[in-house]
Amino acid sequence: MALVTAPPLTGSSPGYNGFMRPLSSRRMLVAGVLALGLTAACGAPVPPPPPAPAPPPPSPVLSFEAPYAFGTPQAKIPPPDHGLIPVVKRIHTDKPYVFITIDDGQVPHPAALDLMRRSKTRPTLFLTDRYVEGHRGYFKDLRDQAGATIENHTLSHPNLRGKPYEVQHKEICGASDAYQREYGKRPVLFRPPYGNYDDTTRKAAADCGVRALVLWTETVNDGAMQFQSGTKLKPGDIILMHFRKTFVEDYSAFLAKAKEDGMIPVPLEDFLSA
């Protein structure tokens, strides 16, 4: 019985009778052109993306010229009264000076340093150690590069009023010890959490090396100044704000109000000199 051999497979296509037949030269030419086109498309260089738009220029920041050489004592802390440190709510001055203070350190906002430097202001930072932990370098930069001062706001931010002496002493001394180790200077000012204190607080703070307990007259929250009385800043006002997500809005609101009312922010420590 004779064997029938099929034509080679290469360059062929199936015919109607099941055998393979050669491709026509025209069809082979078209296939080659298509293959070359695909290869060229795959190997073509990808055009570079368009350049990113330039970042917007920094927003303008109100700035204040120092009315004297900052760091020069202007007034001393009042003396203790029977072993109890004085409570300071405002500074007695006839000059148009106000004092910005920032509490706790809970949200170390990345824009704070630039804002302080550009406005030429030197705030007082009443820091709580549990919030400072893990961000000590951040607050050191605020001190070293912007002239801020680090003061005491306890270890863990409890309500101290009514607490035993031992508890209050630990909260205040613990924070002072930590800041002295980390920053090389022991705090001389103390702000009690929530503004709550008693005579035990004043005695414990004195025993920890604190020289004055500092409260406030106005606050800044959510980008707006809040007044206890009136609608204007007055000489000697102490303003309270916090390290929050709204830091830029709050600090800017204070700067704008100080400028509007003809006040100049100056360092609190210059008027509560030890």
mmCIF file of C-alpha atoms in Angstrom:
data_model
loop_
_atom_site.group_PDB
_atom_site.id
_atom_site.type_symbol
_atom_site.label_atom_id
_atom_site.label_comp_id
_atom_site.label_asym_id
_atom_site.label_seq_id
_atom_site.Cartn_x
_atom_site.Cartn_y
_atom_site.Cartn_z
ATOM 1 C CA MET A 1 0.000 0.000 0.000
ATOM 2 C CA ALA A 2 1.502 3.356 -1.035
ATOM 3 C CA LEU A 3 2.077 6.156 1.562
ATOM 4 C CA VAL A 4 0.992 9.749 0.830
ATOM 5 C CA THR A 5 3.301 12.419 2.320
ATOM 6 C CA ALA A 6 1.915 15.897 3.223
ATOM 7 C CA PRO A 7 3.734 19.013 1.978
ATOM 8 C CA PRO A 8 5.993 20.858 4.508
ATOM 9 C CA LEU A 9 4.229 23.060 7.146
ATOM 10 C CA THR A 10 6.547 26.087 6.934
ATOM 11 C CA GLY A 11 5.199 28.949 4.887
ATOM 12 C CA SER A 12 1.989 27.156 4.061
ATOM 13 C CA SER A 13 -1.705 27.278 4.850
ATOM 14 C CA PRO A 14 -4.387 24.616 5.002
ATOM 15 C CA GLY A 15 -6.235 23.945 1.745
ATOM 16 C CA TYR A 16 -9.799 22.919 1.233
ATOM 17 C CA ASN A 17 -8.772 19.283 0.879
ATOM 18 C CA GLY A 18 -6.981 19.108 4.268
ATOM 19 C CA PHE A 19 -3.476 19.276 2.807
ATOM 20 C CA MET A 20 -1.158 22.305 3.255
ATOM 21 C CA ARG A 21 -0.569 24.660 0.377
ATOM 22 C CA PRO A 22 2.098 27.367 0.074
ATOM 23 C CA LEU A 23 1.210 30.971 1.012
ATOM 24 C CA SER A 24 1.110 33.385 -1.869
ATOM 25 C CA SER A 25 3.975 35.874 -2.074
ATOM 26 C CA ARG A 26 1.499 38.766 -1.661
ATOM 27 C CA ARG A 27 0.156 37.402 1.625
ATOM 28 C CA MET A 28 3.647 36.758 2.947
ATOM 29 C CA LEU A 29 4.635 40.357 2.112
ATOM 30 C CA VAL A 30 1.639 41.777 4.003
ATOM 31 C CA ALA A 31 2.385 39.614 7.046
ATOM 32 C CA GLY A 32 6.004 40.772 7.087
ATOM 33 C CA VAL A 33 5.046 44.431 6.929
ATOM 34 C CA LEU A 34 2.630 43.997 9.852
ATOM 35 C CA ALA A 35 5.297 42.240 11.923
ATOM 36 C CA LEU A 36 7.803 45.000 11.264
ATOM 37 C CA GLY A 37 5.236 47.607 12.298
ATOM 38 C CA LEU A 38 4.538 45.862 15.595
ATOM 39 C CA THR A 39 8.257 45.551 16.343
ATOM 40 C CA ALA A 40 8.828 49.229 15.636
ATOM 41 C CA ALA A 41 5.903 50.211 17.854
ATOM 42 C CA CYS A 42 7.167 48.102 20.763
ATOM 43 C CA GLY A 43 10.705 49.429 20.480
ATOM 44 C CA ALA A 44 9.827 53.127 20.058
ATOM 45 C CA PRO A 45 11.053 55.372 22.913
ATOM 46 C CA VAL A 46 8.326 56.592 25.278
ATOM 47 C CA PRO A 47 8.171 60.396 25.318
ATOM 48 C CA PRO A 48 9.036 61.881 28.746
ATOM 49 C CA PRO A 49 6.122 63.083 30.875
ATOM 50 C CA PRO A 50 5.518 66.811 30.941
ATOM 51 C CA PRO A 51 7.354 68.626 33.749
ATOM 52 C CA ALA A 52 5.495 68.938 37.043
ATOM 53 C CA PRO A 53 4.001 72.357 37.657
ATOM 54 C CA ALA A 54 6.090 74.634 39.843
ATOM 55 C CA PRO A 55 5.001 74.649 43.502
ATOM 56 C CA PRO A 56 2.975 77.686 44.471
ATOM 57 C CA PRO A 57 4.930 80.458 46.184
ATOM 58 C CA PRO A 58 4.685 80.426 49.990
ATOM 59 C CA SER A 59 1.744 82.319 51.366
ATOM 60 C CA PRO A 60 2.636 85.732 52.741
ATOM 61 C CA VAL A 61 3.210 85.786 56.498
ATOM 62 C CA LEU A 62 2.817 88.853 58.680
ATOM 63 C CA SER A 63 6.088 89.651 60.417
ATOM 64 C CA PHE A 64 7.064 91.877 63.327
ATOM 65 C CA GLU A 65 10.302 93.729 63.965
ATOM 66 C CA ALA A 66 11.705 93.202 67.444
ATOM 67 C CA PRO A 67 11.209 96.360 69.531
ATOM 68 C CA TYR A 68 14.264 95.440 71.618
ATOM 69 C CA ALA A 69 16.952 92.740 71.608
ATOM 70 C CA PHE A 70 14.991 89.571 72.337
ATOM 71 C CA GLY A 71 16.487 87.605 75.191
ATOM 72 C CA THR A 72 17.118 90.776 77.197
ATOM 73 C CA PRO A 73 15.237 90.647 80.524
ATOM 74 C CA GLN A 74 12.567 93.332 80.741
ATOM 75 C CA ALA A 75 10.943 92.386 84.063
ATOM 76 C CA LYS A 76 11.457 89.809 86.784
ATOM 77 C CA ILE A 77 9.159 87.067 88.039
ATOM 78 C CA PRO A 78 7.228 88.143 91.150
ATOM 79 C CA PRO A 79 8.642 86.573 94.323
ATOM 80 C CA PRO A 80 7.050 83.496 95.951
ATOM 81 C CA ASP A 81 4.451 83.948 98.650
ATOM 82 C CA HIS A 82 5.056 81.684 101.658
ATOM 83 C CA GLY A 83 6.661 79.021 99.486
ATOM 84 C CA LEU A 84 3.969 79.216 96.795
ATOM 85 C CA ILE A 85 4.927 80.378 93.311
ATOM 86 C CA PRO A 86 2.995 83.364 91.898
ATOM 87 C CA VAL A 87 0.127 82.901 89.450
ATOM 88 C CA VAL A 88 0.513 85.080 86.347
ATOM 89 C CA LYS A 89 -2.492 85.716 84.104
ATOM 90 C CA ARG A 90 -1.234 88.782 82.264
ATOM 91 C CA ILE A 91 1.952 90.824 82.097
ATOM 92 C CA HIS A 92 1.972 94.335 83.530
ATOM 93 C CA THR A 93 3.327 96.568 80.768
ATOM 94 C CA ASP A 94 2.373 99.882 79.219
ATOM 95 C CA LYS A 95 3.984 98.910 75.923
ATOM 96 C CA PRO A 96 2.016 97.311 73.037
ATOM 97 C CA TYR A 97 3.362 93.836 73.772
ATOM 98 C CA VAL A 98 1.487 90.528 73.736
ATOM 99 C CA PHE A 99 2.684 86.979 74.367
ATOM 100 C CA ILE A 100 1.855 83.859 72.342
ATOM 101 C CA THR A 101 2.034 80.503 74.145
ATOM 102 C CA ILE A 102 1.471 77.054 72.628
ATOM 103 C CA ASP A 103 0.452 74.042 74.711
ATOM 104 C CA ASP A 104 0.983 70.274 74.808
ATOM 105 C CA GLY A 105 2.744 69.294 71.525
ATOM 106 C CA GLN A 106 0.145 66.717 70.501
ATOM 107 C CA VAL A 107 0.395 67.456 66.755
ATOM 108 C CA PRO A 108 3.939 68.536 65.762
ATOM 109 C CA HIS A 109 2.877 70.468 62.670
ATOM 110 C CA PRO A 110 5.576 70.552 59.944
ATOM 111 C CA ALA A 111 4.864 74.196 59.053
ATOM 112 C CA ALA A 112 5.418 75.555 62.574
ATOM 113 C CA LEU A 113 9.143 76.251 62.258
ATOM 114 C CA ASP A 114 8.808 78.154 58.984
ATOM 115 C CA LEU A 115 5.858 80.150 60.296
ATOM 116 C CA MET A 116 7.676 81.191 63.468
ATOM 117 C CA ARG A 117 10.816 82.175 61.591
ATOM 118 C CA ARG A 118 9.067 84.144 58.868
ATOM 119 C CA SER A 119 6.889 86.029 61.356
ATOM 120 C CA LYS A 120 9.929 86.746 63.588
ATOM 121 C CA THR A 121 8.028 85.641 66.665
ATOM 122 C CA ARG A 122 9.311 83.612 69.610
ATOM 123 C CA PRO A 123 6.510 81.688 71.311
ATOM 124 C CA THR A 124 6.630 79.921 74.646
ATOM 125 C CA LEU A 125 5.978 76.173 74.350
ATOM 126 C CA PHE A 126 4.321 74.586 77.392
ATOM 127 C CA LEU A 127 4.981 70.948 76.522
ATOM 128 C CA THR A 128 3.524 67.702 77.858
ATOM 129 C CA ASP A 129 6.217 65.033 77.900
ATOM 130 C CA ARG A 130 4.031 62.155 76.650
ATOM 131 C CA TYR A 131 3.473 64.142 73.435
ATOM 132 C CA VAL A 132 7.103 65.240 73.178
ATOM 133 C CA GLU A 133 8.295 61.620 73.361
ATOM 134 C CA GLY A 134 9.331 60.577 69.868
ATOM 135 C CA HIS A 135 9.464 64.174 68.617
ATOM 136 C CA ARG A 136 12.172 65.685 70.808
ATOM 137 C CA GLY A 137 14.226 66.766 67.806
ATOM 138 C CA TYR A 138 11.242 68.623 66.365
ATOM 139 C CA PHE A 139 10.873 70.805 69.459
ATOM 140 C CA LYS A 140 14.629 71.277 69.702
ATOM 141 C CA ASP A 141 14.532 72.750 66.191
ATOM 142 C CA LEU A 142 11.760 75.145 67.216
ATOM 143 C CA ARG A 143 13.952 76.295 70.080
ATOM 144 C CA ASP A 144 17.285 76.460 68.246
ATOM 145 C CA GLN A 145 16.093 77.752 64.874
ATOM 146 C CA ALA A 146 13.065 79.884 65.770
ATOM 147 C CA GLY A 147 13.930 81.055 69.284
ATOM 148 C CA ALA A 148 10.982 79.346 70.997
ATOM 149 C CA THR A 149 11.305 78.547 74.705
ATOM 150 C CA ILE A 150 10.412 75.162 76.204
ATOM 151 C CA GLU A 151 8.481 75.197 79.479
ATOM 152 C CA ASN A 152 6.545 72.688 81.622
ATOM 153 C CA HIS A 153 3.019 71.308 81.050
ATOM 154 C CA THR A 154 3.388 68.034 83.071
ATOM 155 C CA LEU A 155 4.274 64.486 82.109
ATOM 156 C CA SER A 156 0.837 63.216 81.079
ATOM 157 C CA HIS A 157 -1.635 66.155 81.140
ATOM 158 C CA PRO A 158 -3.811 65.261 84.167
ATOM 159 C CA ASN A 159 -6.157 67.570 86.017
ATOM 160 C CA LEU A 160 -3.937 68.367 89.006
ATOM 161 C CA ARG A 161 -6.468 70.131 91.196
ATOM 162 C CA GLY A 162 -7.155 68.052 94.315
ATOM 163 C CA LYS A 163 -4.413 65.496 93.609
ATOM 164 C CA PRO A 164 -2.007 64.554 96.442
ATOM 165 C CA TYR A 165 1.319 66.353 96.646
ATOM 166 C CA GLU A 166 3.227 63.235 95.559
ATOM 167 C CA VAL A 167 1.198 62.917 92.339
ATOM 168 C CA GLN A 168 1.568 66.575 91.445
ATOM 169 C CA HIS A 169 5.262 66.608 92.305
ATOM 170 C CA LYS A 170 5.894 63.595 90.045
ATOM 171 C CA GLU A 171 3.996 65.128 87.127
ATOM 172 C CA ILE A 172 5.788 68.467 87.339
ATOM 173 C CA CYS A 173 9.271 67.349 88.333
ATOM 174 C CA GLY A 174 9.190 64.464 85.862
ATOM 175 C CA ALA A 175 8.649 66.822 82.942
ATOM 176 C CA SER A 176 11.240 69.313 84.192
ATOM 177 C CA ASP A 177 13.800 66.522 84.619
ATOM 178 C CA ALA A 178 13.136 65.243 81.087
ATOM 179 C CA TYR A 179 13.485 68.676 79.475
ATOM 180 C CA GLN A 180 16.636 69.451 81.422
ATOM 181 C CA ARG A 181 18.194 66.182 80.196
ATOM 182 C CA GLU A 182 17.075 66.637 76.607
ATOM 183 C CA TYR A 183 17.409 70.380 76.111
ATOM 184 C CA GLY A 184 19.971 71.397 78.721
ATOM 185 C CA LYS A 185 17.754 73.903 80.530
ATOM 186 C CA ARG A 186 15.313 73.402 83.362
ATOM 187 C CA PRO A 187 11.896 75.047 82.894
ATOM 188 C CA VAL A 188 11.112 78.016 85.125
ATOM 189 C CA LEU A 189 7.490 78.455 83.992
ATOM 190 C CA PHE A 190 4.599 76.025 84.399
ATOM 191 C CA ARG A 191 1.097 75.880 82.981
ATOM 192 C CA PRO A 192 -1.326 73.443 84.649
ATOM 193 C CA PRO A 193 -3.446 71.337 82.280
ATOM 194 C CA TYR A 194 -6.910 72.849 81.739
ATOM 195 C CA GLY A 195 -5.777 75.810 83.850
ATOM 196 C CA ASN A 196 -6.698 73.844 86.994
ATOM 197 C CA TYR A 197 -4.480 74.114 90.066
ATOM 198 C CA ASP A 198 -4.501 74.532 93.833
ATOM 199 C CA ASP A 199 -2.001 75.538 96.486
ATOM 200 C CA THR A 200 -0.539 72.026 96.387
ATOM 201 C CA THR A 201 0.235 72.606 92.709
ATOM 202 C CA ARG A 202 2.018 75.854 93.503
ATOM 203 C CA LYS A 203 4.050 74.209 96.284
ATOM 204 C CA ALA A 204 4.978 71.150 94.197
ATOM 205 C CA ALA A 205 5.981 73.348 91.259
ATOM 206 C CA ALA A 206 8.169 75.489 93.503
ATOM 207 C CA ASP A 207 9.884 72.374 94.835
ATOM 208 C CA CYS A 208 10.599 71.338 91.213
ATOM 209 C CA GLY A 209 12.396 74.605 90.452
ATOM 210 C CA VAL A 210 9.481 76.367 88.755
ATOM 211 C CA ARG A 211 9.263 80.112 89.413
ATOM 212 C CA ALA A 212 5.769 81.022 88.135
ATOM 213 C CA LEU A 213 2.454 79.410 87.178
ATOM 214 C CA VAL A 214 1.184 80.948 83.920
ATOM 215 C CA LEU A 215 -2.454 81.175 82.784
ATOM 216 C CA TRP A 216 -3.854 83.176 79.834
ATOM 217 C CA THR A 217 -6.268 85.922 78.825
ATOM 218 C CA GLU A 218 -7.244 84.899 75.247
ATOM 219 C CA THR A 219 -7.284 81.740 73.141
ATOM 220 C CA VAL A 220 -7.081 80.791 69.467
ATOM 221 C CA ASN A 221 -9.138 77.861 68.128
ATOM 222 C CA ASP A 222 -10.027 76.762 64.598
ATOM 223 C CA GLY A 223 -8.454 79.841 63.070
ATOM 224 C CA ALA A 224 -10.307 82.387 65.232
ATOM 225 C CA MET A 225 -9.385 84.485 68.258
ATOM 226 C CA GLN A 226 -11.615 84.058 71.305
ATOM 227 C CA PHE A 227 -11.738 86.795 73.937
ATOM 228 C CA GLN A 228 -12.771 86.647 77.583
ATOM 229 C CA SER A 229 -13.839 90.279 77.316
ATOM 230 C CA GLY A 230 -13.915 92.776 74.478
ATOM 231 C CA THR A 231 -12.742 92.129 70.928
ATOM 232 C CA LYS A 232 -9.206 93.519 70.911
ATOM 233 C CA LEU A 233 -5.806 92.465 72.155
ATOM 234 C CA LYS A 234 -4.459 94.637 74.948
ATOM 235 C CA PRO A 235 -0.925 95.229 76.237
ATOM 236 C CA GLY A 236 0.183 92.338 78.437
ATOM 237 C CA ASP A 237 -2.271 89.762 77.055
ATOM 238 C CA ILE A 238 -1.134 86.128 77.133
ATOM 239 C CA ILE A 239 -2.620 84.129 74.272
ATOM 240 C CA LEU A 240 -3.120 80.359 74.409
ATOM 241 C CA MET A 241 -3.187 78.007 71.423
ATOM 242 C CA HIS A 242 -2.300 74.335 70.927
ATOM 243 C CA PHE A 243 -0.303 72.109 68.612
ATOM 244 C CA ARG A 244 -3.188 70.947 66.429
ATOM 245 C CA LYS A 245 -3.878 70.210 62.774
ATOM 246 C CA THR A 246 -5.110 73.804 62.509
ATOM 247 C CA PHE A 247 -1.755 75.181 63.685
ATOM 248 C CA VAL A 248 -1.206 77.355 60.602
ATOM 249 C CA GLU A 249 -4.732 78.785 60.738
ATOM 250 C CA ASP A 250 -4.488 79.456 64.481
ATOM 251 C CA TYR A 251 -1.041 81.037 64.420
ATOM 252 C CA SER A 252 -1.947 83.140 61.383
ATOM 253 C CA ALA A 253 -5.139 84.331 63.104
ATOM 254 C CA PHE A 254 -3.087 85.477 66.087
ATOM 255 C CA LEU A 255 -0.559 87.286 63.877
ATOM 256 C CA ALA A 256 -3.330 89.034 61.943
ATOM 257 C CA LYS A 257 -5.122 90.147 65.112
ATOM 258 C CA ALA A 258 -1.905 91.393 66.702
ATOM 259 C CA LYS A 259 -1.136 93.422 63.582
ATOM 260 C CA GLU A 260 -4.699 94.746 63.388
ATOM 261 C CA ASP A 261 -4.671 95.854 67.032
ATOM 262 C CA GLY A 262 -1.194 97.399 66.867
ATOM 263 C CA MET A 263 0.396 94.808 69.171
ATOM 264 C CA ILE A 264 3.864 93.239 68.916
ATOM 265 C CA PRO A 265 4.471 89.609 69.999
ATOM 266 C CA VAL A 266 7.495 89.372 72.299
ATOM 267 C CA PRO A 267 8.967 86.493 74.355
ATOM 268 C CA LEU A 268 7.153 85.805 77.616
ATOM 269 C CA GLU A 269 10.408 84.830 79.340
ATOM 270 C CA ASP A 270 11.786 88.352 78.844
ATOM 271 C CA PHE A 271 9.043 89.651 81.151
ATOM 272 C CA LEU A 272 9.208 86.720 83.566
ATOM 273 C CA SER A 273 12.937 86.657 83.987
ATOM 274 C CA ALA A 274 14.335 84.467 86.724
#
